[in-house]
Coordinates of C-alpha atoms in Angstrom, one line a residue:
Chain D
M1 CA -5.7 -94.2 140.0
T2 CA -4.4 -95.0 136.7
A3 CA -4.9 -93.0 133.6
L4 CA -4.9 -94.1 129.9
V5 CA -3.7 -91.7 127.3
I6 CA -4.7 -92.3 123.5
A7 CA -1.7 -91.6 121.6
E8 CA -1.8 -89.7 118.3
H9 CA 0.8 -90.9 115.8
N10 CA 1.5 -91.5 112.1
G11 CA 2.9 -95.0 112.4
G12 CA 6.3 -94.1 113.0
E13 CA 6.3 -91.0 115.4
I14 CA 4.2 -89.9 118.2
A15 CA 2.5 -86.6 117.6
E16 CA 3.6 -83.7 119.9
A17 CA 0.1 -83.2 121.1
T18 CA 0.5 -86.5 122.8
L19 CA 3.3 -85.4 124.9
S20 CA 1.2 -82.5 126.2
T21 CA -1.5 -85.0 127.1
V22 CA 1.0 -87.4 129.0
T23 CA 1.7 -84.3 131.1
A24 CA -1.9 -83.7 132.0
A25 CA -2.4 -87.5 132.7
A26 CA 0.4 -87.4 135.0
Q27 CA -1.2 -84.4 137.0
L28 CA -4.1 -86.6 137.8
G29 CA -1.6 -88.2 140.4
G30 CA -1.4 -92.0 139.3
D31 CA 0.4 -94.0 137.0
V32 CA 0.3 -93.2 132.9
H33 CA -0.3 -95.9 130.5
V34 CA -0.2 -95.0 126.7
L35 CA -2.4 -96.8 124.1
V36 CA -0.9 -97.0 120.5
A37 CA -3.4 -98.4 118.3
G38 CA -2.7 -98.7 114.6
G39 CA -2.0 -100.9 111.5
D40 CA 1.0 -103.0 110.7
D41 CA 3.3 -99.9 111.2
A42 CA 2.4 -99.0 114.7
G43 CA 5.5 -100.9 116.2
A44 CA 7.8 -97.9 115.8
A45 CA 5.3 -95.4 117.3
A46 CA 4.8 -97.8 120.3
G47 CA 8.6 -97.9 120.8
A48 CA 8.6 -94.1 120.8
A49 CA 5.7 -93.8 123.2
A50 CA 7.8 -96.1 125.5
Q51 CA 10.6 -93.5 125.6
I52 CA 8.3 -90.7 126.8
A53 CA 9.2 -89.6 130.3
G54 CA 6.7 -90.6 133.0
V55 CA 4.9 -93.3 131.0
A56 CA 4.7 -96.6 132.9
K57 CA 3.2 -98.8 130.3
V58 CA 2.6 -98.7 126.6
L59 CA -0.4 -100.8 125.3
R60 CA 0.2 -101.7 121.4
A61 CA -3.0 -102.8 119.6
V62 CA -2.1 -103.6 115.8
D63 CA -4.9 -104.4 113.5
A64 CA -5.6 -103.4 110.0
A65 CA -8.8 -101.9 111.4
Y66 CA -7.2 -99.3 113.5
A67 CA -4.8 -98.1 110.8
H68 CA -6.7 -94.8 110.3
Q69 CA -8.1 -94.2 113.5
L70 CA -11.5 -94.8 112.4
P71 CA -13.7 -94.0 115.6
E72 CA -16.1 -96.8 114.7
N73 CA -13.0 -99.2 115.2
V74 CA -10.9 -97.7 117.8
A75 CA -13.7 -96.7 120.3
P76 CA -14.7 -100.3 121.1
L77 CA -11.1 -101.2 121.5
I78 CA -10.5 -98.3 124.1
V79 CA -14.0 -99.3 125.8
S80 CA -12.8 -102.9 126.2
L81 CA -9.6 -101.5 127.9
A82 CA -11.6 -98.9 130.1
D83 CA -12.2 -101.3 133.2
S84 CA -8.6 -100.8 134.3
Y85 CA -8.6 -97.1 134.2
D86 CA -10.2 -94.1 136.2
A87 CA -9.5 -91.7 133.5
I88 CA -8.9 -91.9 129.7
L89 CA -7.4 -88.8 128.0
A90 CA -6.7 -87.8 124.4
P91 CA -5.4 -84.4 123.0
A92 CA -8.2 -82.2 121.7
T93 CA -7.1 -82.5 118.1
T94 CA -9.6 -83.4 115.4
T95 CA -8.5 -87.2 116.0
G96 CA -9.1 -87.0 119.7
K97 CA -12.4 -84.9 119.2
N98 CA -13.7 -87.7 116.8
V99 CA -13.0 -90.6 118.9
M100 CA -13.3 -89.7 122.5
P101 CA -17.0 -88.6 122.7
R102 CA -17.9 -92.0 121.2
V103 CA -16.0 -93.7 123.8
A104 CA -17.6 -91.7 126.5
A105 CA -21.1 -92.4 125.2
L106 CA -20.4 -96.1 125.2
L107 CA -19.2 -95.9 128.7
D108 CA -22.3 -93.9 129.6
V109 CA -20.3 -91.0 131.0
M110 CA -20.0 -87.2 130.1
Q111 CA -16.8 -86.2 128.5
V112 CA -14.9 -83.2 129.7
S113 CA -13.8 -81.3 126.5
D114 CA -10.7 -79.4 126.0
I115 CA -9.5 -78.8 129.6
I116 CA -6.9 -76.2 130.3
A117 CA -6.2 -77.2 134.0
I118 CA -6.7 -79.9 136.4
E119 CA -7.7 -78.8 139.9
S120 CA -8.2 -82.4 141.3
P121 CA -8.7 -85.7 139.6
T122 CA -12.3 -85.0 139.3
T123 CA -12.3 -81.2 138.7
F124 CA -11.2 -79.3 135.7
K125 CA -11.2 -76.0 134.0
R126 CA -12.2 -75.7 130.5
P127 CA -12.9 -72.5 128.4
I128 CA -16.7 -72.0 127.1
Y129 CA -18.2 -69.4 124.8
A130 CA -15.1 -69.2 122.6
G131 CA -12.8 -68.7 125.5
N132 CA -14.7 -65.7 126.8
A133 CA -15.5 -67.6 130.1
I134 CA -13.6 -70.2 132.0
A135 CA -15.7 -72.8 133.7
T136 CA -14.6 -75.0 136.6
V137 CA -16.4 -78.4 136.2
E138 CA -16.7 -81.4 138.6
S139 CA -17.4 -84.7 137.2
S140 CA -19.6 -87.2 139.1
D141 CA -19.2 -90.0 136.6
S142 CA -17.4 -93.4 137.4
K143 CA -14.9 -92.5 134.9
R144 CA -13.4 -89.5 133.5
V145 CA -13.1 -89.2 129.6
I146 CA -11.2 -86.0 129.0
T147 CA -9.7 -84.3 125.9
V148 CA -6.7 -81.9 126.6
R149 CA -5.9 -78.5 125.2
T150 CA -2.4 -79.2 124.2
T151 CA -1.2 -75.5 124.2
A152 CA -2.4 -75.3 128.1
F153 CA 0.3 -78.2 129.2
E154 CA 4.0 -78.4 128.8
K155 CA 5.2 -81.3 126.6
A156 CA 6.7 -84.2 128.5
E157 CA 10.1 -85.2 127.5
A158 CA 10.0 -87.4 124.5
T159 CA 13.1 -89.5 125.7
G160 CA 14.2 -90.8 129.0
G161 CA 11.4 -93.0 129.7
S162 CA 11.6 -96.9 129.7
A163 CA 8.0 -98.2 129.6
S164 CA 7.3 -101.9 128.9
V165 CA 5.2 -102.6 125.8
D166 CA 2.3 -105.1 126.0
E167 CA 0.4 -106.3 123.1
V168 CA -3.4 -105.9 123.4
S169 CA -6.1 -106.8 121.2
G170 CA -9.8 -106.0 121.1
P171 CA -13.0 -105.7 119.2
T172 CA -12.7 -103.9 115.8
G173 CA -15.9 -102.4 114.9
D174 CA -18.8 -103.3 112.8
G175 CA -17.1 -102.5 109.5
N176 CA -19.8 -99.8 108.6
S177 CA -17.2 -97.2 107.8
E178 CA -14.2 -97.2 105.4
F179 CA -11.1 -94.8 105.1
V180 CA -10.8 -93.7 101.5
K181 CA -8.1 -91.1 101.4
L182 CA -6.2 -88.3 103.1
D183 CA -5.3 -85.4 101.1
A184 CA -2.5 -84.0 103.2
V185 CA -1.3 -80.6 102.7
E186 CA 2.3 -80.5 102.1
S187 CA 4.5 -78.0 103.8
D188 CA 8.1 -77.6 104.8
R189 CA 7.1 -75.2 107.6
P190 CA 6.9 -75.8 111.2
E191 CA 3.5 -77.3 112.1
L192 CA 1.1 -74.5 113.1
T193 CA 0.0 -76.0 116.6
G194 CA 3.7 -76.5 117.5
A195 CA 5.2 -73.5 115.9
G196 CA 7.4 -71.1 118.2
I197 CA 6.3 -68.2 115.9
I198 CA 3.4 -67.6 113.7
V199 CA 2.7 -65.1 111.1
S200 CA -0.9 -64.8 110.6
G201 CA -2.8 -63.0 107.8
G202 CA -6.7 -61.8 107.5
R203 CA -9.0 -60.4 105.0
A204 CA -7.0 -57.4 104.3
L205 CA -4.4 -59.2 102.3
K206 CA -7.1 -59.0 99.4
D207 CA -6.3 -62.3 97.5
G208 CA -4.2 -65.6 97.8
E209 CA -1.5 -64.1 95.6
T210 CA -1.2 -61.1 97.7
F211 CA -1.1 -63.2 100.9
E212 CA 1.7 -65.3 99.5
Q213 CA 3.6 -62.1 98.3
Y214 CA 3.5 -60.3 101.7
I215 CA 3.3 -63.0 104.4
T216 CA 5.4 -65.9 103.2
P217 CA 8.6 -63.8 102.9
L218 CA 8.2 -62.5 106.5
A219 CA 7.4 -66.0 107.7
D220 CA 10.5 -67.4 105.8
K221 CA 12.6 -64.8 107.5
L222 CA 11.4 -65.7 110.9
G223 CA 11.3 -69.6 110.3
A224 CA 7.6 -69.0 111.3
A225 CA 4.5 -71.0 110.7
I226 CA 1.7 -69.4 108.6
G227 CA -1.8 -68.9 110.0
A228 CA -4.7 -67.1 108.9
S229 CA -8.1 -65.8 110.2
R230 CA -11.4 -67.3 109.2
A231 CA -12.2 -64.5 106.8
A232 CA -8.9 -65.2 104.9
V233 CA -9.8 -68.9 104.7
D234 CA -13.3 -68.3 103.7
A235 CA -12.3 -66.0 100.9
G236 CA -9.9 -68.8 99.7
Y237 CA -6.7 -67.0 100.2
V238 CA -5.2 -70.1 102.0
P239 CA -6.5 -73.6 102.5
N240 CA -8.6 -74.1 105.6
D241 CA -6.1 -75.9 107.8
Y242 CA -4.4 -72.5 108.1
Q243 CA -7.2 -71.2 110.1
V244 CA -6.6 -70.2 113.7
G245 CA -9.8 -69.6 115.8
Q246 CA -12.6 -71.2 117.8
T247 CA -13.5 -73.2 114.7
G248 CA -9.8 -73.7 113.5
K249 CA -6.7 -74.4 115.4
I250 CA -5.9 -73.2 119.0
V251 CA -2.3 -71.9 119.1
A252 CA -0.1 -70.6 121.7
P253 CA 3.4 -69.6 120.3
E254 CA 6.1 -67.4 121.8
V255 CA 5.2 -64.8 119.2
Y256 CA 2.1 -64.4 117.2
I257 CA 2.2 -61.6 114.5
A258 CA -1.3 -60.7 113.3
I259 CA -1.4 -58.9 110.1
G260 CA -4.4 -57.2 108.6
I261 CA -6.6 -59.1 111.2
S262 CA -9.4 -57.1 113.0
G263 CA -9.4 -59.5 116.0
A264 CA -13.0 -61.0 116.0
I265 CA -14.0 -63.1 119.1
Q266 CA -13.7 -66.2 117.0
H267 CA -10.0 -65.6 116.0
L268 CA -9.0 -64.3 119.6
A269 CA -10.3 -67.6 120.9
G270 CA -7.7 -69.5 118.9
M271 CA -4.6 -67.2 119.8
K272 CA -4.9 -65.1 122.8
D273 CA -2.9 -67.3 124.9
S274 CA 0.3 -66.7 122.8
K275 CA 3.2 -65.3 124.9
T276 CA 3.5 -62.0 122.7
I277 CA 1.0 -60.8 120.4
V278 CA 2.1 -58.2 117.7
A279 CA -0.6 -56.6 115.6
I280 CA 0.0 -54.6 112.5
N281 CA -3.5 -53.1 111.3
K282 CA -4.3 -49.7 109.6
D283 CA -7.5 -49.4 112.0
P284 CA -6.5 -47.9 115.1
D285 CA -9.7 -49.1 116.7
A286 CA -9.4 -52.7 115.6
P287 CA -10.0 -55.1 118.6
I288 CA -6.9 -56.9 118.0
F289 CA -4.9 -54.0 119.6
Q290 CA -6.9 -54.6 122.9
V291 CA -5.0 -58.0 123.2
A292 CA -1.8 -57.0 121.5
D293 CA 1.5 -56.6 123.4
I294 CA 3.1 -54.5 120.6
G295 CA 0.9 -52.7 118.2
L296 CA 1.6 -50.8 114.8
V297 CA -0.9 -48.7 113.1
A298 CA 0.2 -48.9 109.5
D299 CA -0.8 -50.0 106.0
L300 CA 0.4 -53.6 105.9
F301 CA 1.4 -53.1 102.1
N302 CA 4.1 -50.8 103.2
A303 CA 4.9 -52.0 106.8
V304 CA 5.3 -55.6 106.2
P305 CA 7.9 -55.5 103.2
E306 CA 9.8 -52.9 105.3
L307 CA 9.7 -55.3 108.3
T308 CA 10.8 -58.2 106.4
E309 CA 13.6 -56.1 104.9
K310 CA 14.8 -54.8 108.3
L311 CA 14.5 -58.0 110.3
Chain I
M1 CA -34.9 -91.0 103.1
K2 CA -35.7 -88.7 106.1
I3 CA -33.1 -86.4 107.5
L4 CA -33.0 -85.6 111.2
V5 CA -31.5 -82.1 112.1
P6 CA -30.9 -81.4 115.6
V7 CA -30.6 -77.5 116.1
K8 CA -29.5 -75.6 119.3
R9 CA -30.6 -72.1 120.5
V10 CA -27.4 -70.2 121.7
I11 CA -26.4 -66.7 122.3
D12 CA -25.9 -64.9 119.0
Y13 CA -22.3 -65.4 117.8
N14 CA -21.8 -61.7 117.5
V15 CA -22.6 -61.0 121.0
K16 CA -19.7 -60.7 123.6
P17 CA -20.6 -63.0 126.5
R18 CA -20.6 -61.5 129.8
V19 CA -19.8 -63.6 132.9
K20 CA -22.0 -63.1 135.9
A21 CA -20.4 -61.5 139.0
D22 CA -21.2 -64.2 141.4
G23 CA -19.5 -66.7 139.0
S24 CA -22.6 -68.7 138.5
G25 CA -22.6 -68.7 134.7
V26 CA -22.9 -66.4 131.6
D27 CA -25.5 -63.6 131.7
L28 CA -28.2 -64.7 129.1
A29 CA -30.9 -62.3 130.3
N30 CA -32.0 -59.8 127.5
V31 CA -29.1 -61.1 125.2
K32 CA -29.8 -61.7 121.4
M33 CA -30.1 -65.5 121.0
S34 CA -29.9 -67.3 117.4
M35 CA -29.5 -70.6 115.8
N36 CA -25.9 -72.1 116.4
P37 CA -24.0 -71.1 113.1
F38 CA -23.0 -74.9 112.7
C39 CA -26.6 -75.9 113.0
E40 CA -27.6 -73.6 110.3
I41 CA -25.0 -75.2 108.0
A42 CA -26.8 -78.6 108.9
V43 CA -30.1 -77.4 108.0
E44 CA -29.0 -76.0 104.9
E45 CA -27.2 -79.2 103.9
A46 CA -30.3 -81.3 104.5
I47 CA -32.4 -78.8 102.4
R48 CA -29.7 -79.0 99.6
L49 CA -29.9 -82.9 99.7
K50 CA -33.7 -82.8 99.5
E51 CA -33.5 -80.3 96.7
A52 CA -31.0 -82.8 95.0
G53 CA -33.7 -85.5 95.2
K54 CA -31.9 -87.6 97.9
A55 CA -34.2 -87.0 100.7
E56 CA -37.9 -86.7 101.1
E57 CA -38.6 -85.2 104.5
I58 CA -36.5 -82.9 106.9
I59 CA -37.3 -83.0 110.6
A60 CA -35.8 -80.4 112.6
V61 CA -35.4 -81.0 116.4
S62 CA -34.4 -79.0 119.5
I63 CA -34.0 -79.6 123.0
G64 CA -34.4 -76.7 125.5
P65 CA -36.6 -74.1 126.8
A66 CA -40.1 -72.8 125.1
K67 CA -38.3 -70.2 123.3
A68 CA -36.3 -72.8 121.3
Q69 CA -39.6 -72.8 119.3
E70 CA -38.2 -69.7 117.4
T71 CA -35.1 -71.6 116.4
L72 CA -37.2 -74.2 115.1
R73 CA -39.4 -72.0 113.2
T74 CA -36.3 -70.5 111.7
A75 CA -35.2 -74.0 110.4
L76 CA -38.8 -74.4 109.1
A77 CA -38.4 -71.1 107.3
M78 CA -35.4 -72.2 105.6
G79 CA -37.0 -75.3 104.3
A80 CA -37.4 -78.1 107.1
D81 CA -40.6 -80.0 106.8
R82 CA -41.7 -80.3 110.3
A83 CA -40.3 -80.0 114.0
I84 CA -40.1 -81.4 117.4
L85 CA -39.4 -79.3 120.5
V86 CA -38.3 -81.4 123.5
E87 CA -39.1 -78.8 126.2
T88 CA -37.1 -78.5 129.3
D89 CA -35.8 -75.6 131.3
Q90 CA -32.6 -77.4 132.4
D91 CA -29.4 -77.1 130.9
V92 CA -29.1 -80.4 129.0
E93 CA -25.6 -81.9 128.6
P94 CA -24.5 -83.5 125.2
L95 CA -24.8 -87.0 126.6
A96 CA -28.6 -86.6 127.6
V97 CA -29.2 -84.6 124.1
A98 CA -27.7 -87.7 122.6
K99 CA -29.9 -90.0 124.3
I100 CA -33.1 -88.0 123.4
L101 CA -32.0 -87.9 119.8
K102 CA -31.6 -91.6 119.7
A103 CA -34.9 -92.2 121.1
I104 CA -36.3 -89.8 118.2
A105 CA -34.4 -91.5 115.5
E106 CA -35.7 -94.9 116.5
E107 CA -39.3 -93.4 116.0
E108 CA -38.5 -91.6 112.9
D109 CA -35.9 -93.9 111.3
P110 CA -33.7 -91.1 109.4
G111 CA -31.1 -92.1 106.9
I112 CA -29.0 -89.2 108.2
V113 CA -28.8 -87.2 111.2
M114 CA -27.0 -84.1 110.4
L115 CA -25.8 -81.9 113.3
G116 CA -23.5 -79.0 113.7
K117 CA -19.9 -79.9 114.8
Q118 CA -20.1 -78.0 118.0
A119 CA -22.3 -75.3 119.8
I120 CA -20.7 -72.1 120.3
D121 CA -21.9 -71.8 124.0
D122 CA -20.5 -75.0 125.5
D123 CA -17.9 -75.5 122.9
S124 CA -18.1 -79.3 123.7
N125 CA -18.0 -80.9 120.2
Q126 CA -19.6 -84.1 121.4
T127 CA -23.3 -84.7 120.6
G128 CA -22.7 -86.0 117.1
Q129 CA -20.3 -88.4 118.0
M130 CA -22.2 -89.7 121.0
L131 CA -25.4 -90.2 119.0
A132 CA -23.5 -92.3 116.5
A133 CA -22.0 -94.4 119.3
L134 CA -25.5 -94.8 121.1
M135 CA -27.2 -95.8 117.6
G136 CA -24.2 -98.1 116.7
R137 CA -23.9 -96.2 113.6
P138 CA -20.7 -94.7 111.7
Q139 CA -20.0 -91.1 111.9
G140 CA -18.8 -88.4 109.7
T141 CA -17.5 -85.4 111.7
F142 CA -16.5 -82.0 110.6
A143 CA -17.7 -82.5 107.1
S144 CA -16.8 -80.2 104.4
K145 CA -18.5 -82.2 101.6
V146 CA -21.2 -84.9 101.8
Q147 CA -22.1 -87.2 98.8
I148 CA -24.8 -89.8 98.9
D149 CA -24.4 -92.7 96.7
G150 CA -26.9 -95.3 97.0
D151 CA -26.8 -96.9 100.5
S152 CA -23.6 -95.3 101.5
V153 CA -22.2 -91.7 101.9
S154 CA -19.0 -90.2 101.2
V155 CA -18.0 -87.6 103.7
T156 CA -14.7 -85.3 103.3
R157 CA -13.7 -84.2 106.7
E158 CA -11.7 -81.4 107.7
V159 CA -8.9 -82.8 109.9
D160 CA -5.6 -81.2 111.2
G161 CA -3.4 -82.2 108.4
G162 CA -5.8 -81.5 105.5
L163 CA -9.0 -83.2 104.1
E164 CA -9.7 -86.9 104.8
T165 CA -12.4 -88.9 102.9
V166 CA -14.5 -91.6 104.6
K167 CA -17.3 -93.9 103.2
L168 CA -20.1 -94.7 105.6
D169 CA -23.0 -97.2 105.4
L170 CA -26.2 -95.4 105.8
P171 CA -27.7 -94.8 108.2
A172 CA -25.2 -92.4 109.4
V173 CA -24.5 -89.4 111.6
I174 CA -22.9 -86.4 110.1
T175 CA -21.6 -83.2 111.8
T176 CA -20.9 -80.1 109.9
D177 CA -17.9 -78.0 109.7
L178 CA -18.0 -74.2 108.5
R179 CA -17.2 -74.7 104.8
L180 CA -19.6 -77.3 104.0
N181 CA -21.9 -74.7 102.6
E182 CA -23.4 -71.0 102.9
P183 CA -26.8 -71.1 104.7
R184 CA -29.6 -69.5 102.9
Y185 CA -31.6 -66.6 104.4
A186 CA -35.3 -67.3 105.1
S187 CA -37.6 -65.1 103.0
L188 CA -40.5 -63.3 104.4
P189 CA -43.2 -65.5 102.6
N190 CA -41.3 -68.5 103.9
I191 CA -41.1 -67.0 107.4
M192 CA -45.1 -66.7 107.0
K193 CA -45.5 -70.2 105.7
A194 CA -43.2 -71.7 108.4
K195 CA -45.8 -70.6 111.3
K196 CA -48.2 -73.3 109.6
K197 CA -45.8 -76.1 109.6
P198 CA -46.3 -78.8 112.3
L199 CA -44.4 -78.5 115.5
D200 CA -44.7 -81.2 118.0
T201 CA -43.8 -80.4 121.7
K202 CA -42.4 -83.2 123.9
T203 CA -40.6 -83.6 127.2
P204 CA -37.5 -85.7 128.0
D205 CA -39.8 -87.9 130.0
D206 CA -41.6 -88.8 126.9
Y207 CA -38.4 -90.4 125.9
G208 CA -37.6 -91.9 129.3
V209 CA -34.3 -89.9 129.4
D210 CA -33.0 -88.5 132.6
V211 CA -31.4 -85.2 131.9
S212 CA -29.8 -84.5 135.4
P213 CA -26.2 -83.2 134.6
R214 CA -23.1 -85.3 135.2
L215 CA -20.8 -82.3 135.3
A216 CA -21.4 -79.9 138.0
M217 CA -20.3 -76.4 137.1
S218 CA -19.1 -74.7 140.3
N219 CA -17.8 -71.5 139.0
V220 CA -17.6 -69.5 135.8
S221 CA -15.1 -66.9 135.6
E222 CA -13.6 -64.2 133.3
P223 CA -10.4 -65.3 131.4
P224 CA -7.2 -63.8 132.7
V225 CA -7.1 -60.3 131.3
R226 CA -4.0 -59.6 129.0
Q227 CA -1.7 -56.6 130.1
A228 CA -2.2 -53.6 128.0
G229 CA 0.2 -53.6 125.1
E230 CA 2.3 -50.8 123.7
M231 CA 1.8 -49.1 120.3
V232 CA 5.0 -48.4 118.3
E233 CA 5.5 -45.6 115.9
D234 CA 7.1 -47.2 113.0
V235 CA 8.5 -50.3 111.6
D236 CA 12.0 -49.6 113.0
A237 CA 10.7 -49.4 116.5
L238 CA 8.8 -52.7 115.9
V239 CA 12.0 -54.5 114.7
A240 CA 14.0 -53.3 117.8
K241 CA 11.0 -54.7 119.9
L242 CA 11.2 -58.0 118.0
K243 CA 14.9 -58.3 118.2
A244 CA 14.7 -57.6 122.1
L245 CA 12.1 -60.6 122.0
G246 CA 14.8 -62.8 120.5
V247 CA 12.9 -62.8 117.3
A248 CA 15.2 -62.8 114.2

């Protein structure tokens, strides 16, 4: 039983999502190997992967074709390595979700998406219906291709390991796709999926300016990441990578502060595993209060500035 | 160019699903069903490409029970030209769906297969990627913008850190994200007209695809219920609570 984790990285650093995936892979009970595929700059990331506690071996595949994790190029590489592995795992990030089903289909196996628990090496728990039900599924395939909900597994220690780094090479795809550009959202704030505290705003904020005016100072005060409901994103108050929910990001911070968010099913699916949920809403019947640990029925335009000042 | 648009009949997104007491699944008896919201966006995008003169024909496909016809009629009423229903009473997993779609794509030879990024029932987010793999074609997943330019297509994708643009050779598989467009409503005259549009009925056997599941679902349970919370009177009480939590 050996598991291969597909690392998510930016060349130099390994994404935290990978650390959670290593923990999940270790729970399968065998050796954990990590594949770092990338362009010329992937060396540093491979070095960082070798430091992760619990990793037995790092495979480094360097080729310009792997530089932007294009699934058309990376999937054939993973498939070429698959013979040696019983399970192949990646975090359920947009990168993992993009590549892994392609790998699964090429191997003719069903992927198990977004697992939240491992019952046995072939049996997993995963949420369905926007987290309104938890399914236990057993795979009868020869290999398991798995994406991991990172908020459901502790992060492995980023240091303390001393894995060997092996060079590997493999096919690089048919060249029928091309990376053009990445418009990254610049932010000094903690990353949403890794933040300890999240302040999130909804439609009640009225517009982008008001969102900024009320939510940002509170988030600054708490050193928190800023999130938003789908309504706030669709209305254009904030960019769409702020969205928390079934169709956005899944978060599980220590404290989630929902401001002017009613608590639709699709939003709750993205944040109801937060340790403590705080809700501020003027509607006492808002569904958010059914999941909130601490609720305050108040007009956010009075309560939020007061809160920011008193903290 | 033809566009193939697979659509799925799912529980309506406004309905709160109820887990059956025996743990065998979610209770779908007498529950309102609709077209998966991401599939609606895919249908809309296909229609817009046709309206822009980039596509000649839109074929909607659904794989599922006889009632999935209603979902196909909805797609036809929105503007699809014809429909194919692959009828089966079994729950079909993404891998088998992808295999059936591949067989249909071989017959129809579409320039683009436009799917939703995920179905809101199984939340798998796999079918489009699997189809692209089986067809050996490039994929543009989580698309928020699609621009056809000769024999290639530029797809702007919603990724975790922002927006990524990729250029794909056609034919290609594209999966839609929420902000790609705002799907139109089918007007009453169009709903009437849709009843006359062609709808072929097939079975998985017609395409030689085995739909038996690879994943056995042994149990479906309610998620853990959160402890009932506490309401506070005012901001001062909230501040005290937050401080007790170690926040600020």
